Coordinates of C-alpha atoms and ligand atoms in Angstrom, one line a residue:
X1474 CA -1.4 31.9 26.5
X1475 CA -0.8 29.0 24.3
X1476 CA 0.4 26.0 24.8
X1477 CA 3.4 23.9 22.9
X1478 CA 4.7 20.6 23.0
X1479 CA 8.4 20.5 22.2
X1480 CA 9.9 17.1 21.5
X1481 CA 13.7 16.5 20.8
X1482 CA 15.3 13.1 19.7
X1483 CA 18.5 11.3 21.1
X1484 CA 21.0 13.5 18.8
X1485 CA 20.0 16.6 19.7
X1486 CA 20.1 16.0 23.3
X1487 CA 23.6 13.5 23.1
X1488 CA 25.4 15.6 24.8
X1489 CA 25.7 18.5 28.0
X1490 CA 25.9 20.9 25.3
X1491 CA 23.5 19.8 23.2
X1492 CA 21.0 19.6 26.3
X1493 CA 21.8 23.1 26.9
X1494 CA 21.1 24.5 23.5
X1495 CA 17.9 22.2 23.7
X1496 CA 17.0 24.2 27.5
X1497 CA 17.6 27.5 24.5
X1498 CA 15.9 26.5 22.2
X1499 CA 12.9 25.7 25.3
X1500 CA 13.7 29.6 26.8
X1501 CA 12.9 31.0 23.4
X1502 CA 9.6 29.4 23.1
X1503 CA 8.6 30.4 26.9
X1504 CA 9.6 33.8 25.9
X1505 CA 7.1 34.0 22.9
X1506 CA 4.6 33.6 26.0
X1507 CA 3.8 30.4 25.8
X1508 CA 3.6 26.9 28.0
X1509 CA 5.9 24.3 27.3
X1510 CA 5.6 20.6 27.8
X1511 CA 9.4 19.3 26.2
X1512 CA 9.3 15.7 25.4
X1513 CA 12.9 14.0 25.0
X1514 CA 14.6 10.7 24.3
X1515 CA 17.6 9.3 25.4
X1516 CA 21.1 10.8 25.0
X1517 CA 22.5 9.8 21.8
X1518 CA 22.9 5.8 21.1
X1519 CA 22.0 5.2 24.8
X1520 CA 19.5 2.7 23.9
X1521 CA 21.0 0.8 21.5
X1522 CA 23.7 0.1 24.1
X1523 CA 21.4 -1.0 26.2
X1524 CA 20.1 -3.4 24.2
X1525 CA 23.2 -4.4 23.1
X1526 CA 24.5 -4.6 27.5
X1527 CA 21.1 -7.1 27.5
X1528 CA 22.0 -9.1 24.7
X1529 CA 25.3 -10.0 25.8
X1530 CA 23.5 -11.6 28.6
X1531 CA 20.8 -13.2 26.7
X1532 CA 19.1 -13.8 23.4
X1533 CA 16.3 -13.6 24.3
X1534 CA 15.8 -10.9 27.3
X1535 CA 13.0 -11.1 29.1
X1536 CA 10.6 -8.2 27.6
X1537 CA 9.2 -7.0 31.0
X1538 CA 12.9 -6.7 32.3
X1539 CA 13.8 -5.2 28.4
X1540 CA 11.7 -2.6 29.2
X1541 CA 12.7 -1.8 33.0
X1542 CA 16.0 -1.2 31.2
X1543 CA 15.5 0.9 28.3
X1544 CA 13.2 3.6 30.4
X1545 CA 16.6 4.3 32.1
X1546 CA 17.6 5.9 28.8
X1547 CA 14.9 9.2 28.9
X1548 CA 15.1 9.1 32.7
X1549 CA 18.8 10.6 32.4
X1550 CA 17.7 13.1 30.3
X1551 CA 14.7 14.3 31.3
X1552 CA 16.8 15.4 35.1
X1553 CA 19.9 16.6 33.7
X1554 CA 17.4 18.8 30.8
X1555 CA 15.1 20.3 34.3
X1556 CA 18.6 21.0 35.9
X1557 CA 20.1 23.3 32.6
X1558 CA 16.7 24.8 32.7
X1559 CA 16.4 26.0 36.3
X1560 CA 20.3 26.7 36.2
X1561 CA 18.8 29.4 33.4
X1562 CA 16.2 30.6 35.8
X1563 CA 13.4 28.8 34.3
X1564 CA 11.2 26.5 36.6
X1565 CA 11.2 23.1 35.7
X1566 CA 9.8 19.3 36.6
X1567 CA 10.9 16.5 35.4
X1568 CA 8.0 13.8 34.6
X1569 CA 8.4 10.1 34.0
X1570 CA 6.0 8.3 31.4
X1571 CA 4.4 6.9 34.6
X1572 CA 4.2 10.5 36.6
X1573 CA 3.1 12.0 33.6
X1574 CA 0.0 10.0 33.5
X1575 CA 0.6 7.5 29.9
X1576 CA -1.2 4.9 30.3
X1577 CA -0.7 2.3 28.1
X1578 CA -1.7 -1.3 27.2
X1579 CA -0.3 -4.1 28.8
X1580 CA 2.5 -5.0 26.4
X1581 CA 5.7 -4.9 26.4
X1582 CA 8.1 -3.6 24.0
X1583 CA 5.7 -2.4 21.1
X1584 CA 2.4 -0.9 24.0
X1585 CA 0.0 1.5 22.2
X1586 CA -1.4 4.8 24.1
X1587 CA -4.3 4.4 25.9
X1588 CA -5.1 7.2 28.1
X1589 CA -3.0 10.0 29.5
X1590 CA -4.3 11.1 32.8
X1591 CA -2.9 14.9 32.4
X1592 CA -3.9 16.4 36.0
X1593 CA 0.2 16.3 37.2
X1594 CA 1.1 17.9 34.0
X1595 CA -1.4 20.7 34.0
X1596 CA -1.1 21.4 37.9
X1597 CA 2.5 22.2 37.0
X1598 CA 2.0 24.4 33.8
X1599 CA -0.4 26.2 36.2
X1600 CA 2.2 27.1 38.4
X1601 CA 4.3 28.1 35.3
X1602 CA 6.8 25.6 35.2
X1603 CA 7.9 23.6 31.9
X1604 CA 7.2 19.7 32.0
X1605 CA 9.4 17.2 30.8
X1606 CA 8.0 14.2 30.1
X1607 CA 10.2 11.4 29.4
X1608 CA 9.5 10.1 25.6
X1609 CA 9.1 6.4 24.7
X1610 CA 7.6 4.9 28.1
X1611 CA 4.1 4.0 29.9
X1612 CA 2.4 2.5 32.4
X1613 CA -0.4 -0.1 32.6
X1614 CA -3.6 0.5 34.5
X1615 CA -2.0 -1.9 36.9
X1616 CA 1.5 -0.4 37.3
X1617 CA 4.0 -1.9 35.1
X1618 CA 6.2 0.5 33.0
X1619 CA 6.4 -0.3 29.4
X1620 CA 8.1 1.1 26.5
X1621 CA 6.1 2.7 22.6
X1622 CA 8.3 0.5 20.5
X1623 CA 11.8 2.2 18.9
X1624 CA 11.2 5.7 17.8
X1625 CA 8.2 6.3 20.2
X1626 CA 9.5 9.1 21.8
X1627 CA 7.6 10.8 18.6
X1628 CA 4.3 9.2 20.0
X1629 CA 4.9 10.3 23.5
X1630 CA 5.3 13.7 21.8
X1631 CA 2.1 14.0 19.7
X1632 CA 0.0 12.0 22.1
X1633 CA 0.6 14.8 24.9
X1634 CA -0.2 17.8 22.0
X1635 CA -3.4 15.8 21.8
X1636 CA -4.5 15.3 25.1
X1637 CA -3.6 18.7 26.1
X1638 CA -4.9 20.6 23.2
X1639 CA -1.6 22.1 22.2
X1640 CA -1.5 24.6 19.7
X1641 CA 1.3 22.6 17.7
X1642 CA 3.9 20.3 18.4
X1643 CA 7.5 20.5 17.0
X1644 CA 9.9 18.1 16.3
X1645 CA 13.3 19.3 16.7
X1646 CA 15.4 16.4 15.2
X1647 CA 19.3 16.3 13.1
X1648 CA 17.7 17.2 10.0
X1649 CA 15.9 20.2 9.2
X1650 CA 12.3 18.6 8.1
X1651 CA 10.8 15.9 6.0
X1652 CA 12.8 14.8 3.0
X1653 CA 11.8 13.7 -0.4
X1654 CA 13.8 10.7 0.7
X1655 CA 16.3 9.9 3.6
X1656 CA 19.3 12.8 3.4
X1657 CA 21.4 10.7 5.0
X1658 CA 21.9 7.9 2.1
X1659 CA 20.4 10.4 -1.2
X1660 CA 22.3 13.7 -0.8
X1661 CA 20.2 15.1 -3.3
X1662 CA 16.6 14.5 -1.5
X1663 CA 14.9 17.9 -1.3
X1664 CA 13.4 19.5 2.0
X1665 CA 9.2 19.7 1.5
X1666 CA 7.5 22.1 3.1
X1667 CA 4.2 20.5 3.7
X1668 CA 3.2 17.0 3.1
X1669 CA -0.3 15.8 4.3
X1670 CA -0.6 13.2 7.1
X1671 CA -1.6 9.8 5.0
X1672 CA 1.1 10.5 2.9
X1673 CA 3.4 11.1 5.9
X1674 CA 1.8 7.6 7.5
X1675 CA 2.4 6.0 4.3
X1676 CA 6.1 7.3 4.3
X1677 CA 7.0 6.4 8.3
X1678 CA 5.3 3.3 7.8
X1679 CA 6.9 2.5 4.8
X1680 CA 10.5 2.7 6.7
X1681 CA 11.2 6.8 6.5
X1682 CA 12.2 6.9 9.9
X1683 CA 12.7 10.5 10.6
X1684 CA 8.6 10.0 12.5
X1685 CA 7.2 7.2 14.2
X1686 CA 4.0 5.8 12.4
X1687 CA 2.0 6.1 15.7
X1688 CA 3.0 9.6 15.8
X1689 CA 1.6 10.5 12.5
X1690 CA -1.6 7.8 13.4
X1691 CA -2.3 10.2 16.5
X1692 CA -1.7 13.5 14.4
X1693 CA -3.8 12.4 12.1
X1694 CA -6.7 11.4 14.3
X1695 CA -6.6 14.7 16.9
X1696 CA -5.8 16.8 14.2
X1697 CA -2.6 18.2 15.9
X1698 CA -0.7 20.6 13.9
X1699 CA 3.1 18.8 13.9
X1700 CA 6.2 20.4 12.2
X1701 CA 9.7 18.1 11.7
X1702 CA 12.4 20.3 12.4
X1703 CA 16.0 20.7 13.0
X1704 CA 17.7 21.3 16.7
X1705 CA 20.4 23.2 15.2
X1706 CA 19.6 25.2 12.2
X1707 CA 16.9 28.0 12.8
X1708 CA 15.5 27.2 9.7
X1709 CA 11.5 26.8 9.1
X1710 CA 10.9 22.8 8.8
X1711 CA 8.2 20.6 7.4
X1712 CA 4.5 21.3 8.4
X1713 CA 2.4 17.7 8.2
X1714 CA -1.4 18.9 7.8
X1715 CA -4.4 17.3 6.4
X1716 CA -4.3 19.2 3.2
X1717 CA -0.6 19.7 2.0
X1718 CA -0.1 21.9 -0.9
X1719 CA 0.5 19.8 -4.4
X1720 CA 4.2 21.5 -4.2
X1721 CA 4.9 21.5 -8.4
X1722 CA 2.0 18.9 -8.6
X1723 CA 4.1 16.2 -8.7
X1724 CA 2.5 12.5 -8.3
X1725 CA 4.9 11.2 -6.1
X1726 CA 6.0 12.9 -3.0
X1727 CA 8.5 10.6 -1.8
X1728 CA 10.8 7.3 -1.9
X1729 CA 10.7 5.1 1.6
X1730 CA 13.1 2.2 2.0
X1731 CA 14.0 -0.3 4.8
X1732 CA 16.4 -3.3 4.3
X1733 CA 16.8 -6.4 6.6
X1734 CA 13.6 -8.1 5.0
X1735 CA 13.3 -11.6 4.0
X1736 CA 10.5 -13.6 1.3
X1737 CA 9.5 -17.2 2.8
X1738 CA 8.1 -19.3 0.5
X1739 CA 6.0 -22.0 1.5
X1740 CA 5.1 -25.0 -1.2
X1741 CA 3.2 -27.4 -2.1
X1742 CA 0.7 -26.6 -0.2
X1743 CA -2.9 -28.5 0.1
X1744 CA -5.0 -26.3 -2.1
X1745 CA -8.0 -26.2 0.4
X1746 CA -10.6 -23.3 0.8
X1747 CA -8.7 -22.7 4.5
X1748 CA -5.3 -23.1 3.8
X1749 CA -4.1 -19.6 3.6
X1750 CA -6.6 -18.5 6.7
X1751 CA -4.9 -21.2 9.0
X1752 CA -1.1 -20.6 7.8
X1753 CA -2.0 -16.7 8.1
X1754 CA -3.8 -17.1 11.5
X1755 CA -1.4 -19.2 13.2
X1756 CA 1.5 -16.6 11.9
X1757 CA -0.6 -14.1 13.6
X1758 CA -1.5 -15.7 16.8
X1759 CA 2.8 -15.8 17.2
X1760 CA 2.4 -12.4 16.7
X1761 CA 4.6 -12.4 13.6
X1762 CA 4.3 -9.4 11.0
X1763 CA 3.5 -10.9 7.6
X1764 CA 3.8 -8.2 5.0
X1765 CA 3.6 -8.6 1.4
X1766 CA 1.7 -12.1 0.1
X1767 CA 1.8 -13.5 -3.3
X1768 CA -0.3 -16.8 -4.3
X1769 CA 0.2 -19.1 -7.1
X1770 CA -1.4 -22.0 -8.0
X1771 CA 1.1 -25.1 -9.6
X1772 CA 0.4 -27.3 -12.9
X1773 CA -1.0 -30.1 -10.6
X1774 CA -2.6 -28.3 -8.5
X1775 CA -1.0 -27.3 -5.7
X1776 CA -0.6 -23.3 -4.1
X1777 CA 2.4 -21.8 -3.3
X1778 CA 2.5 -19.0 -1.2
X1779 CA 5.3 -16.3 -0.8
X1780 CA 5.3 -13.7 1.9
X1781 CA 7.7 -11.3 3.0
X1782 CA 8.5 -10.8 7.0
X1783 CA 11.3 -8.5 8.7
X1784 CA 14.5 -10.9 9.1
X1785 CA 14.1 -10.8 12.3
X1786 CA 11.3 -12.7 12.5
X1787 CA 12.8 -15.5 10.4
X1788 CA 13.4 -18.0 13.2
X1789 CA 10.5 -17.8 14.9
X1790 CA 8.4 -18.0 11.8
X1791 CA 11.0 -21.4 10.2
X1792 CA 9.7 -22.5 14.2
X1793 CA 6.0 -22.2 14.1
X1794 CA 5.4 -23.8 10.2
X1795 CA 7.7 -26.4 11.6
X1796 CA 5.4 -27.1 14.5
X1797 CA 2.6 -26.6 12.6
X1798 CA 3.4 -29.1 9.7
X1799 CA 0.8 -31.2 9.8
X1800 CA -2.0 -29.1 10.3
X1801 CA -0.7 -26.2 7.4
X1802 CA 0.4 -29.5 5.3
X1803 CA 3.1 -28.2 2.9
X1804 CA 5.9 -30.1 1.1
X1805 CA 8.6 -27.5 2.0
X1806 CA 9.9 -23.8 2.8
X1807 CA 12.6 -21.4 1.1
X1808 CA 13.6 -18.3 2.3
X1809 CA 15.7 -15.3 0.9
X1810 CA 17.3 -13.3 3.4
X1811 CA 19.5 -9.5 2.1
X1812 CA 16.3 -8.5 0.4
X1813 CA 14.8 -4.9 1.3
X1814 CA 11.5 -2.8 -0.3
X1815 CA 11.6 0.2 -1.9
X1816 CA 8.3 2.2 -1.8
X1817 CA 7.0 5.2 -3.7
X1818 CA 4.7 7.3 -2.3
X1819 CA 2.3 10.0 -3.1
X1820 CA -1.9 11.0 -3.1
X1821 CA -1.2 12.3 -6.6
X1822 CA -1.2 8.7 -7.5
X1823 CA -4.8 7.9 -7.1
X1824 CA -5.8 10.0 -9.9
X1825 CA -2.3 9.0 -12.2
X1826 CA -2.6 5.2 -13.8
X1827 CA 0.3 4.2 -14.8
X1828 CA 2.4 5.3 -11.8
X1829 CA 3.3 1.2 -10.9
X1830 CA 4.2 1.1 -14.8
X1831 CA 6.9 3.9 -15.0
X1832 CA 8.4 2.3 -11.8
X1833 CA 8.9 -1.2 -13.5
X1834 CA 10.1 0.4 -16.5
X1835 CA 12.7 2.8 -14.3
X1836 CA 13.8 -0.6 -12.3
X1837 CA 14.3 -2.4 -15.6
X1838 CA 16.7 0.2 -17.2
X1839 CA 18.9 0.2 -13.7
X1840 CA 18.9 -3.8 -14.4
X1841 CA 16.8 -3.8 -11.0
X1842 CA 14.9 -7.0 -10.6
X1843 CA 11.7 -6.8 -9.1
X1844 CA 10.7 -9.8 -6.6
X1845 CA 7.7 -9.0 -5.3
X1846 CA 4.8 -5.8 -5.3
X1847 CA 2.2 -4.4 -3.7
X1848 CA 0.2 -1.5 -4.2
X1849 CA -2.4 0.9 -2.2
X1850 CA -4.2 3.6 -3.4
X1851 CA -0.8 5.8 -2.5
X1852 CA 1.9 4.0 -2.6
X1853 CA 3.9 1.5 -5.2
X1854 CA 6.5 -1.2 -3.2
X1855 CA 8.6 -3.3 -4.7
X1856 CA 10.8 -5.7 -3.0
X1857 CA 14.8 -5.6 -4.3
X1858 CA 17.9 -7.6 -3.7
X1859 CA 19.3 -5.2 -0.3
X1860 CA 22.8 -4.5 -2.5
X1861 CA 20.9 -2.5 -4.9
X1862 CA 18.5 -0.8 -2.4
X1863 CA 20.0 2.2 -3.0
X1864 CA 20.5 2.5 -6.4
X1865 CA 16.9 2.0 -6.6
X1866 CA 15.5 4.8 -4.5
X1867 CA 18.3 7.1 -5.9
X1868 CA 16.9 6.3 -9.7
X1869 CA 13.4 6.2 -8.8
X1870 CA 14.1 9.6 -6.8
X1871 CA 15.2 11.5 -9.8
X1872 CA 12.5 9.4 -12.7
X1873 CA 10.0 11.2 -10.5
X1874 CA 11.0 14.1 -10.5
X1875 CA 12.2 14.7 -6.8
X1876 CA 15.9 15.4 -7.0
X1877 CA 16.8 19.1 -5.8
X1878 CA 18.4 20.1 -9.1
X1879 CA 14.3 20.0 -10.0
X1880 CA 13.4 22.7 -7.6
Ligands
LIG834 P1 15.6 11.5 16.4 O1 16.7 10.9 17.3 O2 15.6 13.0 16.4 O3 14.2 10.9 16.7 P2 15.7 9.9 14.1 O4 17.1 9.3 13.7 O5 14.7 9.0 14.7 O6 16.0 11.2 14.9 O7 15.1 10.5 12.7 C1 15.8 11.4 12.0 C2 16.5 10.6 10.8 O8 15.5 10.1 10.0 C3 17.3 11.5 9.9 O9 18.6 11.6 10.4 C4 17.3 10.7 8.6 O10 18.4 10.0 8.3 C5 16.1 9.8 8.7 N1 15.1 9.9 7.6 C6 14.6 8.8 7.0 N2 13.8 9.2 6.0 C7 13.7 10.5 6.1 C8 13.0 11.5 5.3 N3 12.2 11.2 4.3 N4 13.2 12.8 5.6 C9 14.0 13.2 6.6 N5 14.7 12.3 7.4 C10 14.6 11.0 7.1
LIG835 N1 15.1 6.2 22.9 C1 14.2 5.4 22.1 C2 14.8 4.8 20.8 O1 16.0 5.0 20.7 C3 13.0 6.2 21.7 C4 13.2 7.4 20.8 O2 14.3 7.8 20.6 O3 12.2 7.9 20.2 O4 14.2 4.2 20.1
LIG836 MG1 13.2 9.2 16.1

């Protein structure tokens, strides 16, 4: 008998009837013979509202109480989900993160995976019930529940395939695999049918949302065979493996964006050997995300040092240089907020120069202006003004090649 993990996201379990074709779409895969451990979020936009119920009591929540909050989310659906099954005549038990034995570290809001104690679980496979383990939430060795960061149901999902030595582990989700580039904003994108998992990591890391990076991390490191696709449509969806196929051998596989990113640029700094280590270490120890860096050095002498951050983290970084004045010793700080980054990626490009090249040149013609780059060894990113975000990925989409008309 084999044994499959199952995870569906908040739309395809936002409503009674969607939890009932989700229980279906569980039956089917119990019929093929095998076990089923389903792993689901919350119903629909339940977390965001209740972020948004927290924030209209404070700015700031308090993170421990953040998380007691948003764990109510999968709760919900992980009862009402055992209730539609058994109501079909299928066995059922509902799991939290905690009963189910993830153990994570002892951080709130953003905790990594650090053991899954999977005796519950297994007990009741044994007795041939489906599990349903509640995505997106832990516990730390010493009891307090934490959540996998937005989108971790994903995690929850492939961490569990892992530990349990599934035979695969499917994401059902509103769209019917991996894309060339989001569906939602390029209607053009084209379904792949494989992609391999750095490229996948590069792509959910990069800002495609459709996986959580820590999902593809875990894949990736257990090699656990994980396919996106759709709750609705019976249609075969994207397989993420170590080896994908070069599908038409083209160098880049796909176009990631995210907006809501912001350059700071710091000047007239001291141009001492430890400069950049203190300003970057002290960024750090505030936990603050720097991203892209870009150094120059000024006609008398003097560096100045642009980096990019999410917006988010704009306040709290203005706060800490400002504390930290004297020590960093800069003459003053910009920042550019409604900037986003556009990334291309693809393993083709390792073996392609000139990939970075045809990007600039496809930016240029669209009257794009480039404000910052980085590369790696598979991916280009550029950092664009957020209005023409867009128009970016959607030229870059079809200079490479990856528009559906293509096919
Ligand atoms: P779920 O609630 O099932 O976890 P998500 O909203 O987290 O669903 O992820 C699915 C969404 O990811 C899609 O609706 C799509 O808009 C977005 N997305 C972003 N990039 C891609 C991509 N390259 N391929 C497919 N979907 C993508
Ligand atoms: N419910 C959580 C979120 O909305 C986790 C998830 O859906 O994966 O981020
Ligand atoms: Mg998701």
């Amino acid at each position: 008998m084999g044994l499959v993990v199952q995870k569906f996201g908040g739309t395809s379990v936002g409503s009674v009837e969607k939890i009932l074709n989700v229980a279906e779409c569980v039956r089917e895969e119990k019929l093929k013979g095998n076990n089923v451990v389903v792993v689901v979020s919350a119903m629909g936009k339940t977390t965001d509202h209740l972020v948004s119920l927290a924030k209209e009591i404070s700015a700031q929540p308090n993170k421990r109480e953040m998380d007691m909050l948003l764990t109510t989310g999968e709760q919900t659906t992980i009862a009402l989900l055992a209730m539609a099954l058994t109501q079909k005549g299928l066995p059922a038990t509902s799991f939290t993160g905690w009963q189910a034995g993830i153990i994570t570290e002892p951080v709130h809001g953003n905790a990594r995976i650090t053991k899954i104690n999977s005796e519950a679980i297994k007990s009741q496979l044994s007795e041939g019930k489906v599990v349903i383990v509640a995505g997106f939430q832990g516990v730390t060795e010493i009891g307090e529940i934490t959540t996998l960061g937005r989108g971790g149901s994903d995690t929850t999902a492939v961490a569990l395939a892992a530990a349990l030595d599934a035979d695969k582990c499917d994401i059902y989700t509103d769209v019917t695999g991996v894309f060339t580039t989001d569906p939602r904003y390029v209607k053009n994108a084209r379904k792949l049918l494989d992609i391999s998992y750095d490229e996948m990591l590069e792509l959910a890391n990069l800002g495609a949302g459709v996986l959580h990076p820590r999902a593809v991390e875990f894949a990736k490191n257990y090699n656990v065979k994980l396919v996106v696709r759709s709750s609705m449509e019976k249609i075969e969806g994207t397989v993420i493996e170590e080896e994908a196929t070069m599908e038409q051998n083209l160098i880049v596989r796909g176009v990631a964006f995210e907006d809501e990113i912001t350059r700071v640029t710091v000047l007239g700094l001291a141009n001492s050997l430890t400069s950049l280590s203190t300003i970057f270490t002290t960024l750090a120890d505030h936990h603050i995300n720097v991203d892209i860096i870009i150094q120059s050095t000024t006609e008398s002498n003097m560096t100045n040092l642009s980096f990019s951050i999410k917006t988010d983290d704009l306040n709290e970084t203005l706060n800490v240089l400002e504390d930290y004045k004297e020590l960093l010793k800069y003459e003053r700080i910009e920042a550019e907020n409604h900037l986003s980054k556009v990334s291309i990626v693809g393993s083709g490009m390792i073996s392609n120069p000139g990939v970075a090249a045809k990007m600039f040149e496809v930016l240029a013609a669209n009257q794009i202006q480039v404000k910052m780059v980085s590369t790696s060894e598979i991916k280009v990113s550029v950092v664009v003004e957020e209005k023409v975000m867009i128009k970016a990925v959607e030229s870059l989409h079809d200079a490479f090649d990856l528009s559906e008309e293509n096919e």
